[in-house]
Coordinates of C-alpha atoms and ligand atoms in Angstrom, one line a residue:
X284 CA -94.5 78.8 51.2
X285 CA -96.7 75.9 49.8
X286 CA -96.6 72.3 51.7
X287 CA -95.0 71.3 48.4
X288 CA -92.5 73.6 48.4
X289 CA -91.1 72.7 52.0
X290 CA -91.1 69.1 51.2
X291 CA -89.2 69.8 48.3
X292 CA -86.8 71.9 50.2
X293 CA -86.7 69.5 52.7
X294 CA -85.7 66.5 50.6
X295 CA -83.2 69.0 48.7
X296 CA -81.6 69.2 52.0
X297 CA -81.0 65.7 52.6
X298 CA -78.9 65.6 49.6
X299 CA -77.5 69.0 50.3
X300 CA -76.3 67.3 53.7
X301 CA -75.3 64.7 51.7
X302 CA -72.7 66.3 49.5
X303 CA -71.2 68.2 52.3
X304 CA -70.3 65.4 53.7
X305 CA -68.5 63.6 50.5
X306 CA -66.5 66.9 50.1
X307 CA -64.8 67.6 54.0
X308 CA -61.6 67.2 52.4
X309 CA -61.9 69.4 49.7
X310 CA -63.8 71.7 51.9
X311 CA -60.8 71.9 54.7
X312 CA -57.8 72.9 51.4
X313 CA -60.4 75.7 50.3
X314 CA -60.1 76.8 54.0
X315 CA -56.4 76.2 54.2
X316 CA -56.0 78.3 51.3
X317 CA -58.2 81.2 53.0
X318 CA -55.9 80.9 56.1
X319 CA -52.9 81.4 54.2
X320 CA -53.8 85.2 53.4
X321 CA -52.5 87.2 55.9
X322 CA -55.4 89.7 56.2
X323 CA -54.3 91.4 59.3
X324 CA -56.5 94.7 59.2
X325 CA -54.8 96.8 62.2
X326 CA -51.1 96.1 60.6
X327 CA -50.4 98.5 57.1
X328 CA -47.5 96.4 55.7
X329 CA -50.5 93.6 55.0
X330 CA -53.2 96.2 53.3
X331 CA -52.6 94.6 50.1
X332 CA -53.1 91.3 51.3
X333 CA -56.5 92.5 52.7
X334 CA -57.3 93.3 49.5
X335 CA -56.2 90.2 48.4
X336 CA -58.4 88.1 50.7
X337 CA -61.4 90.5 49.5
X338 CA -61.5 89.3 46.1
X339 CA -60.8 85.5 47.1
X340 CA -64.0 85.3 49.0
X341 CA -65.7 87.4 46.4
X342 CA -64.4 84.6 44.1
X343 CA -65.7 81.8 46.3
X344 CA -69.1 83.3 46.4
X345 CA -68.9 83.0 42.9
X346 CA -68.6 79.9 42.6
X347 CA -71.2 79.3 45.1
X348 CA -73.9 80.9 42.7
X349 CA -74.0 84.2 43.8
X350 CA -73.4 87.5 42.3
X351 CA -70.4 89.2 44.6
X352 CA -69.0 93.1 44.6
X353 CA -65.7 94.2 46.2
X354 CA -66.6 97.4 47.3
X355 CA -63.9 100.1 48.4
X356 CA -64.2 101.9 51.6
X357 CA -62.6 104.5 53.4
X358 CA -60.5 101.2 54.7
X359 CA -60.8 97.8 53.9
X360 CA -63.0 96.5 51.4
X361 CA -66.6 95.1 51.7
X362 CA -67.6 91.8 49.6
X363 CA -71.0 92.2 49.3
X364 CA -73.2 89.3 47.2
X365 CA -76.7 88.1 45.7
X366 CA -78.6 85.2 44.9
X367 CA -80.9 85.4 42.2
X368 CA -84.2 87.0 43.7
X369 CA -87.2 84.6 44.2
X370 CA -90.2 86.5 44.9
X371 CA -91.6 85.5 48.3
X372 CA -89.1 84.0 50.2
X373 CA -87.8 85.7 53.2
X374 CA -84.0 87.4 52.9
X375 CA -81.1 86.5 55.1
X376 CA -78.3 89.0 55.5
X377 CA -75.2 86.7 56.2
X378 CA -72.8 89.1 57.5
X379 CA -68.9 87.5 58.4
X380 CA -65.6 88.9 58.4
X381 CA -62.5 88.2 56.6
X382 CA -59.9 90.5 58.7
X383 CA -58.0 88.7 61.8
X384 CA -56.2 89.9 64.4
X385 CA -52.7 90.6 64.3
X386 CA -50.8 87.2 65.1
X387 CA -48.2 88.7 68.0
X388 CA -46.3 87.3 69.3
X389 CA -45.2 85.3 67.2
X390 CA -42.1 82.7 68.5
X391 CA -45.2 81.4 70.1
X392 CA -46.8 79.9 67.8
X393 CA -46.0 76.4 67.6
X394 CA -46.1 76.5 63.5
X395 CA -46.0 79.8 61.9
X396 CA -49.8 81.5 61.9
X397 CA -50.7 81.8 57.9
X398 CA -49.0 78.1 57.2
X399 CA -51.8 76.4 58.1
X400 CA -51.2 73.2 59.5
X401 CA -53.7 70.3 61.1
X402 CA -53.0 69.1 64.4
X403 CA -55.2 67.0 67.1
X404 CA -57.8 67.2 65.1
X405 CA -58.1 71.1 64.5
X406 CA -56.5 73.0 61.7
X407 CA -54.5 75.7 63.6
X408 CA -53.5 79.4 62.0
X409 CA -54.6 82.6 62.8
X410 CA -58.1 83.4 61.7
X411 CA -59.0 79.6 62.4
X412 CA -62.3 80.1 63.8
X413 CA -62.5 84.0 64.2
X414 CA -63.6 84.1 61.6
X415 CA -62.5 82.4 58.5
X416 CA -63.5 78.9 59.4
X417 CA -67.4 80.2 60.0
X418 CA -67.4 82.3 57.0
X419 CA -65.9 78.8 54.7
X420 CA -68.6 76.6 56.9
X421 CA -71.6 79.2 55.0
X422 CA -69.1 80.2 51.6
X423 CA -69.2 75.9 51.7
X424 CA -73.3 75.2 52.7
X425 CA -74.2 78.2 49.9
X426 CA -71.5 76.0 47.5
X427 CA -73.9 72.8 47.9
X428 CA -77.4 74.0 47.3
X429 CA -76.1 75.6 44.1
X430 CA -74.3 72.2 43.1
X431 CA -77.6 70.1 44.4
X432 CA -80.2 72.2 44.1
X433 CA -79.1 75.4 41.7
X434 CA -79.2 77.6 44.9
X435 CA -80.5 77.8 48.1
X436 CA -84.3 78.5 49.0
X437 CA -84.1 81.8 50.5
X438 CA -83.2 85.2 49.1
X439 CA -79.6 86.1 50.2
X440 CA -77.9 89.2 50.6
X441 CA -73.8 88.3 51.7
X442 CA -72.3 91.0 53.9
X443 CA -68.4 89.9 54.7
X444 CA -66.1 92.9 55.7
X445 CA -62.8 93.3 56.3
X446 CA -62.8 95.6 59.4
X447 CA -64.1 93.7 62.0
X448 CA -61.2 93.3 64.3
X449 CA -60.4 96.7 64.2
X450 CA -63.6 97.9 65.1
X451 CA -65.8 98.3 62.0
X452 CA -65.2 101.6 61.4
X453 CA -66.2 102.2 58.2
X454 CA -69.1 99.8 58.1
X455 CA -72.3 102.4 59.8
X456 CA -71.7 104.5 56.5
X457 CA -71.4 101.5 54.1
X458 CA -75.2 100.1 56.2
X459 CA -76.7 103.6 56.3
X460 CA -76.0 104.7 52.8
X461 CA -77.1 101.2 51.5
X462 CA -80.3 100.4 53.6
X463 CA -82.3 99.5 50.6
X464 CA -79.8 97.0 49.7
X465 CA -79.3 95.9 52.7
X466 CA -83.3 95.3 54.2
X467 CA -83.3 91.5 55.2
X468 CA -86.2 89.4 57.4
X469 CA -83.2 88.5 59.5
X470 CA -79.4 88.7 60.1
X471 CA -77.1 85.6 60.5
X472 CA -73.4 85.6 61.8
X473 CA -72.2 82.7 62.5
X474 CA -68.9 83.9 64.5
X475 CA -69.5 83.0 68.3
X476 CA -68.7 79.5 70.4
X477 CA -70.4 76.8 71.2
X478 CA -70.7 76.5 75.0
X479 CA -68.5 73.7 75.5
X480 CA -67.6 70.4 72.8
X481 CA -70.9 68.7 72.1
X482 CA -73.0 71.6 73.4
X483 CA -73.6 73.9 70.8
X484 CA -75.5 77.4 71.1
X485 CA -76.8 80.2 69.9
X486 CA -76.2 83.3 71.3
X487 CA -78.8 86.0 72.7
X488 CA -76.2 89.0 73.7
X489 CA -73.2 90.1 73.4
X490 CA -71.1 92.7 75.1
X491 CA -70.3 96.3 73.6
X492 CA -66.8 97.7 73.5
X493 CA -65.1 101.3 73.7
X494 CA -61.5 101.1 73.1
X495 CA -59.5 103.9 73.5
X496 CA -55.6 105.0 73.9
X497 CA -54.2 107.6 76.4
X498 CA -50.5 109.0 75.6
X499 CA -48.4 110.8 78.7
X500 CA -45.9 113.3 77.5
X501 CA -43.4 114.9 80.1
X502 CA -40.0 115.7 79.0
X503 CA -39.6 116.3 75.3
X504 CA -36.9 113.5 75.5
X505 CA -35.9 110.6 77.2
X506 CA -33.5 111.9 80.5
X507 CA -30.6 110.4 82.7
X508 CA -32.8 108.9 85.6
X509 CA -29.2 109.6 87.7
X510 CA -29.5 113.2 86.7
X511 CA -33.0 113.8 86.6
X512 CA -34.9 111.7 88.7
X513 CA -36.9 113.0 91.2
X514 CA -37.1 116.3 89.8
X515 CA -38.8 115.8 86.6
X516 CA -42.3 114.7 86.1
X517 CA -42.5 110.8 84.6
X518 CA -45.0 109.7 82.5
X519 CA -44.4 106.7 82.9
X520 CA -45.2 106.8 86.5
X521 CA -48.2 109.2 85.8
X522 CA -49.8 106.5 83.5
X523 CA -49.2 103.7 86.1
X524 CA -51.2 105.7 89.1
X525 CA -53.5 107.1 86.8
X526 CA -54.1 103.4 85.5
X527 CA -54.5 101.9 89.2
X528 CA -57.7 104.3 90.0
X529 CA -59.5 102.9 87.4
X530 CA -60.9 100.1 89.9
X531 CA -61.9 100.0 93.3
X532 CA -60.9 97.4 96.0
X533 CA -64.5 95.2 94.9
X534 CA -63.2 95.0 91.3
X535 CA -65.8 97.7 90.0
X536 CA -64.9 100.6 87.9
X537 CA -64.3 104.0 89.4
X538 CA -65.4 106.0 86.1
X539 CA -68.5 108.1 87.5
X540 CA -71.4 107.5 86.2
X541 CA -70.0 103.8 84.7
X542 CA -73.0 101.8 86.1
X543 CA -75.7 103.9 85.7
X544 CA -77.2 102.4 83.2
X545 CA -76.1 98.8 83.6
X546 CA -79.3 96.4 83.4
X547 CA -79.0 94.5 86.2
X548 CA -79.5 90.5 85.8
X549 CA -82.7 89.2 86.4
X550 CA -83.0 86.3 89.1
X551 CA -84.2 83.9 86.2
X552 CA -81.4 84.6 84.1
X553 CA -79.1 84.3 86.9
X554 CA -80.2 80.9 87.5
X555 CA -80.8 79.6 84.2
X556 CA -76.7 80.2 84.2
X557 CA -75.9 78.2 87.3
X558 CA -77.3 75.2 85.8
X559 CA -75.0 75.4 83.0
X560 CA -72.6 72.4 82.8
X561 CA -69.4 74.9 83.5
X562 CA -66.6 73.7 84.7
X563 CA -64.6 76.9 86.3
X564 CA -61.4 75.2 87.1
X565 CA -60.9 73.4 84.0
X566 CA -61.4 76.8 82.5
X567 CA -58.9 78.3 84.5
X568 CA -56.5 75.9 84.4
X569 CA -56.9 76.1 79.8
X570 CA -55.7 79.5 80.7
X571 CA -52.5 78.5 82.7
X572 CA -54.4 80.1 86.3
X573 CA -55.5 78.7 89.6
X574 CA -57.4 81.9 90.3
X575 CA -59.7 84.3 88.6
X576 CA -60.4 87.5 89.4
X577 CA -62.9 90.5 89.2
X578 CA -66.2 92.3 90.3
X579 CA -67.2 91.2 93.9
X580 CA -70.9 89.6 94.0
X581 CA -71.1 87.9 90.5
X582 CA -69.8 84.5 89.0
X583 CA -67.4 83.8 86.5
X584 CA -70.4 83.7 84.3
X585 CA -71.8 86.6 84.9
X586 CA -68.5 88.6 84.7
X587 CA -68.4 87.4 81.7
X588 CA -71.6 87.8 79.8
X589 CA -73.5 90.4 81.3
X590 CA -70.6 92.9 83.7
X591 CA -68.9 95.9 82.2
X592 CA -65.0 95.5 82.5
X593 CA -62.3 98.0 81.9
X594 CA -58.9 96.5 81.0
X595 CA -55.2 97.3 79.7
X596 CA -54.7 95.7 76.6
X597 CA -51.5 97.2 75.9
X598 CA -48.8 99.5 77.8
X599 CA -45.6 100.9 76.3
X600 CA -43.1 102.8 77.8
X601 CA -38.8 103.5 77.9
X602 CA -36.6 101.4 77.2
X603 CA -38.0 97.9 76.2
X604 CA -34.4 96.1 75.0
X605 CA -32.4 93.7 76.8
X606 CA -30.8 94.9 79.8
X607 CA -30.9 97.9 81.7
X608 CA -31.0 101.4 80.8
X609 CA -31.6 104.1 83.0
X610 CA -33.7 106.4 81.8
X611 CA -36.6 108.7 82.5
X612 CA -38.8 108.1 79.2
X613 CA -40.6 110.9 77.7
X614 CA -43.4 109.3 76.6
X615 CA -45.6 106.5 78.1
X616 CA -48.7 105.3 76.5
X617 CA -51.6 102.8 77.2
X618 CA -53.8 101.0 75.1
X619 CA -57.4 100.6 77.7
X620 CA -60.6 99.1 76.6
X621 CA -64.1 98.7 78.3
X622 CA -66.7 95.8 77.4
X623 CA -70.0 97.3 78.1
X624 CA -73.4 95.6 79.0
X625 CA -77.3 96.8 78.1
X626 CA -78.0 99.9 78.1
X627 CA -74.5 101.6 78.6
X628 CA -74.5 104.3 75.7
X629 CA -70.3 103.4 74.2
X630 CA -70.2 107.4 73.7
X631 CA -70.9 108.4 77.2
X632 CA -68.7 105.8 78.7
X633 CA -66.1 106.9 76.7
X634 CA -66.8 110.6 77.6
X635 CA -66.9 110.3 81.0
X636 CA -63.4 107.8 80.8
X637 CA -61.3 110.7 79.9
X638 CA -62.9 113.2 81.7
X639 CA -62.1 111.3 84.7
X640 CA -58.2 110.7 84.1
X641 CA -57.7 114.8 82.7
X642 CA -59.2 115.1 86.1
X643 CA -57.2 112.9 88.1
X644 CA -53.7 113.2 86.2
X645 CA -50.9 115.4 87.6
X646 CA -50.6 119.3 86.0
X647 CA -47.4 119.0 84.8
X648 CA -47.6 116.1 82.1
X649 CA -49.2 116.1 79.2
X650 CA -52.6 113.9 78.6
X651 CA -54.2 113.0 75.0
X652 CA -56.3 110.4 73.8
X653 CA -57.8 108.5 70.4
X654 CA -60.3 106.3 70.4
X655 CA -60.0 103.0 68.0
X656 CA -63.6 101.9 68.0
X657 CA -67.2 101.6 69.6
X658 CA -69.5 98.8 69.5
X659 CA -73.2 98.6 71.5
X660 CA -73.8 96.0 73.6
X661 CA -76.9 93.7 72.6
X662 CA -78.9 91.5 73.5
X663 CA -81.3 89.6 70.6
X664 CA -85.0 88.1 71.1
X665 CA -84.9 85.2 72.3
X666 CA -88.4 84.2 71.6
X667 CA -89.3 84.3 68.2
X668 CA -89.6 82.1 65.0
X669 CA -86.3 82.8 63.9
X670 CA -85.1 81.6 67.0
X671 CA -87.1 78.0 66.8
X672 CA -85.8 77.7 63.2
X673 CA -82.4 78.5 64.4
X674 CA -82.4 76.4 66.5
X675 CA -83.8 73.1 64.5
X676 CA -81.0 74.0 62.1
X677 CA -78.1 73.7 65.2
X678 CA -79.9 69.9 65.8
X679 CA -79.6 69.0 62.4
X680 CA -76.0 69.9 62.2
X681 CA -74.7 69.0 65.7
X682 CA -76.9 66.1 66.7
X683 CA -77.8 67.8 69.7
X684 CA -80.4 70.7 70.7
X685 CA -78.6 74.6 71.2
X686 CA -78.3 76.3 74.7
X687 CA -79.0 80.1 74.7
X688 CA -76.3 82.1 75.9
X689 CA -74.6 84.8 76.0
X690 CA -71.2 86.0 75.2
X691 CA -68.3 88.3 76.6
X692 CA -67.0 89.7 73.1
X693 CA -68.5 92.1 70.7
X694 CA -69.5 91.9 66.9
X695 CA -70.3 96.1 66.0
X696 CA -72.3 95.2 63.3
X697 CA -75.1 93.7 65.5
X698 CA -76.3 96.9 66.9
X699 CA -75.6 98.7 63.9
X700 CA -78.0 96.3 62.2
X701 CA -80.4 96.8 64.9
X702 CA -80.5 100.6 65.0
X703 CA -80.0 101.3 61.1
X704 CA -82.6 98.8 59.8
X705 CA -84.2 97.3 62.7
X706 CA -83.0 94.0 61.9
X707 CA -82.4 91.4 64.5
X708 CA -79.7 89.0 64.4
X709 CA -79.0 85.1 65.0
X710 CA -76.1 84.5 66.6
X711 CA -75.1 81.0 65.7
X712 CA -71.4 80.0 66.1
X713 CA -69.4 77.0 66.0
X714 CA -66.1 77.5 67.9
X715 CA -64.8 75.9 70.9
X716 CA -63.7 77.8 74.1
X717 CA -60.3 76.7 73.9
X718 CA -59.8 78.1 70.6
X719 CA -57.6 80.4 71.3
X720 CA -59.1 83.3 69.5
X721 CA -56.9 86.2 69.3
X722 CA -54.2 84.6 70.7
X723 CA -51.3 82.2 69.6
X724 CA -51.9 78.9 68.0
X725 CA -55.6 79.7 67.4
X726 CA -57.4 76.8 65.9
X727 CA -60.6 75.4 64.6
X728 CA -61.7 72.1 65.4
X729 CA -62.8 70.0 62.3
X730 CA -65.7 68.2 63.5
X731 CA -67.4 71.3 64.6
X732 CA -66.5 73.1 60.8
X733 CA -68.0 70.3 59.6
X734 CA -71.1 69.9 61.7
X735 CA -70.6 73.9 61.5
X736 CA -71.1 73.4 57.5
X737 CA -74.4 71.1 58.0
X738 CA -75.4 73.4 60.4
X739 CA -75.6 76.6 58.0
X740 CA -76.6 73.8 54.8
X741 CA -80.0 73.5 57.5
X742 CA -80.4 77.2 58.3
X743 CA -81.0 77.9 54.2
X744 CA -83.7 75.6 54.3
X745 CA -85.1 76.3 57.6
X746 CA -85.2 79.7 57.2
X747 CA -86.9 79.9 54.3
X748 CA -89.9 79.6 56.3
X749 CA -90.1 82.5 58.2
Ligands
BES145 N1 -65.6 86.8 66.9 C1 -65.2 87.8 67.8 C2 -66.3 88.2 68.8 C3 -66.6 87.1 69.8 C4 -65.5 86.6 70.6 C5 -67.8 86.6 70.0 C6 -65.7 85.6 71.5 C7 -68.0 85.7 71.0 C8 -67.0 85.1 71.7 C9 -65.0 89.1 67.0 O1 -64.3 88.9 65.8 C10 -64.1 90.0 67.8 O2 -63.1 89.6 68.3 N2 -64.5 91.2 67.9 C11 -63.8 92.2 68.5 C12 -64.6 93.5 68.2 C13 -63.9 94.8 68.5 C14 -62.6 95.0 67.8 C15 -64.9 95.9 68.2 C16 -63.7 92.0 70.0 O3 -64.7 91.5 70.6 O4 -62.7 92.3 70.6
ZN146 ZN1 -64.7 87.4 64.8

């Protein structure tokens, strides 16, 4: 790019900047109106409204100058979109997500989780910041270069699916039978945190994920515990035992083989960490604890970011109404997912995970598994051009320079991005850590959708000079 052109595109900015910040209010009821579909991907009673939400963001991009395509999958829809192409400018691949997560349990949410309502100065509903909020923040900074400028200065391929939460399923065919399409100088997702309010960041690695199910079948009905018990295999007890040898005494996971290929942390990283301005009571005590918990030999931190974990997320069994009833159930089941650091393989972890419990469960119940999902772990260059623009964007939105962190969640599409078309992401997010993401009463802060907005306005510009 000429000297010309980037002081044109630098002044275009300014007045980009400018408009975003004349239209906040406008901005936040487009938002709103995007909260208010309930695109819960896991759940099928709200397929339709997936759909739904697919063709509203294909409509925003629209309006925002680009050419957008809802394109079926196996599942949910993709929105894909364009800009016009300008020979010789880089390409950024935006990728976001406009599934959520289910909104259970719901008499705790304080208002109901797809009315969207503003409170301390966040606009809470589920979807809030994960990822709605960050997707409108880009759907917004794309809006004002085309009203300012007729479109921003880089070329733009849009990637938002509606899978995410459920594990992106369909997504590696959709990125391997459209590489062409799909080739792009770099990758942006802005759908992390920042590290605390006031200290944004962007975000060198993120953890993998295998989750899987495991159902226990013993009798082929539920049984009079008065009658039966004792003499009858319970699956309910199986699934407990066979649960409680998944960790040792140090917090470490007993599946074999689990850690061999676990980078361990380097000293510099380590301490690069313990200078960060965490405070580990306060962020127990946002959680409602006094105590945390896990591996023996690593901080809260490093748990965190850069351990593999293995954890229940969801265990169902007899009777579950009010009351007693006295019962031997016939079936127990529990939902059991593993975040995974660099280099565990998801597939061999997930391998060795059930060959471990066959192995270990009693002969006379039944044992079956499915498996909802596998994501890589990553971690992205942290040196790097990209990274230096990235991060001048982040100090034009916020104020403030980034941190570089990590993170203990996964985004599939990362790896798959890496792998498929060898294309590195920025990780550049805007949410805060007591956003309560994928809980109840999830929220988005305003100032940082805002600054959040600026921010991605600045990465348009600053990118365009890769
Ligand atoms: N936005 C999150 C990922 C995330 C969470 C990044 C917290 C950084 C901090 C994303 O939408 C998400 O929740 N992903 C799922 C992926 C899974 C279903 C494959 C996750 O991490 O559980
Ligand atoms: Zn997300």
């Amino acid at each position: 790019m000429s000297g010309a052109d980037r002081r044109y595109n630098a002044r275009m900015l300014e007045r980009v900047l400018a408009w975003i910040d004349t239209q906040r209010e406008a901005s936040l009821q487009s938002l709103v109106e995007f909260l208010k579909i309930p695109s819960v991907s896991a759940q099928p009673k709200h397929a339709g409204d997936v759909g739904r939400c697919a063709q509203w963001v294909a409509d925003r991009l629209r309006a925002a100058g680009l050419e957008p395509q809802v394109r079926p999958t196996k599942g949910h829809p993709i929105v894909t979109a364009t800009n016009v192409y300008q020979p010789g400018r880089p390409t950024v691949l935006f990728y976001g997500h406009y599934d959520v997560q289910p909104p259970e349990p719901l008499e705790q949410w304080v208002s109901p989780p797809f009315e969207p309502v503003i409170r301390r100065g966040a606009v809470v509903a589920r979807g809030a910041v994960d990822d709605k909020g960050q997707v409108w923040a880009n759907i917004q900074a794309l809006t004002a270069w085309q009203q300012v400028a007729g479109g921003a200065p880089v070329n733009l391929t849009v990637l938002i699916e509606g899978e995410e939460e459920v594990g992106s399923d369909n997504l590696e065919h959709f990125v391997a039978a459209n590489r062409e399409e799909l080739k792009a100088d770099v990758a942006l997702i802005c759908d992390t945190g920042q590290f605390a309010r006031g200290l944004p960041a962007i975000t060198y690695g993120l953890r993998g994920l295998v989750y899987t199910e495991i159902f226990v079948t013993g009798p082929d009905h539920d049984l009079h515990s008065g009658m039966f018990g004792g003499a009858v295999p319970n699956p309910a007890n199986a699934l407990c035992a066979l649960l409680a040898t998944l960790h040792d005494r140090d917090g470490r996971v007993t599946i074999p083989g689990f850690y061999d290929d676990v980078q361990d942390l380097s000293p510099a990283e380590r301490e690069e960490w313990r200078t960060l301005p965490f405070d580990e009571p306060a962020f127990l005590r946002e959680q409602g604890l006094s105590a945390g918990s896990g591996e023996v030999g690593y901080s809260t931190i490093e748990r965190r970011w850069a351990r593999p974990t293995c954890d229940v997320n969801g265990l169902t069994s007899g009777y579950q109404g009010p009351g007693a009833k006295t019962i031997i159930p016939s079936r127990a089941s529990a939902k059991v997912s593993m975040r995974l650091v660099p280099d565990q393989d998801p597939l061999k972890i997930v391998t060795s995970y059930e060959r471990a419990l066959r192995v270990r469960a009693p002969a006379n119940v039944k044992i079956e598994f499915a498996r909802h999902g596998l994501a890589g772990p990553v971690i992205v260059p942290r040196a790097g051009r990209a990274m230096q623009l990235a991060a001048e964007a982040v100090e034009v939105g916020f104020g403030v320079k980034p941190r570089l962190i990590r993170e203990g969640g996964s985004i599939p599409v990362v790896a798959l991005l890496r792998a498929t078309l060898g294309v590195d992401t920025l990780l550049v997010g805007f949410g805060l850590p007591d956003d309560r993401v994928h809980s109840p009463n999830e929220k988005f802060d305003l100032e940082a959708l805002h600054a959040g907005t600026r921010t991605a306005a600045a990465l348009y510009q600053k990118l365009a000079e890769l």
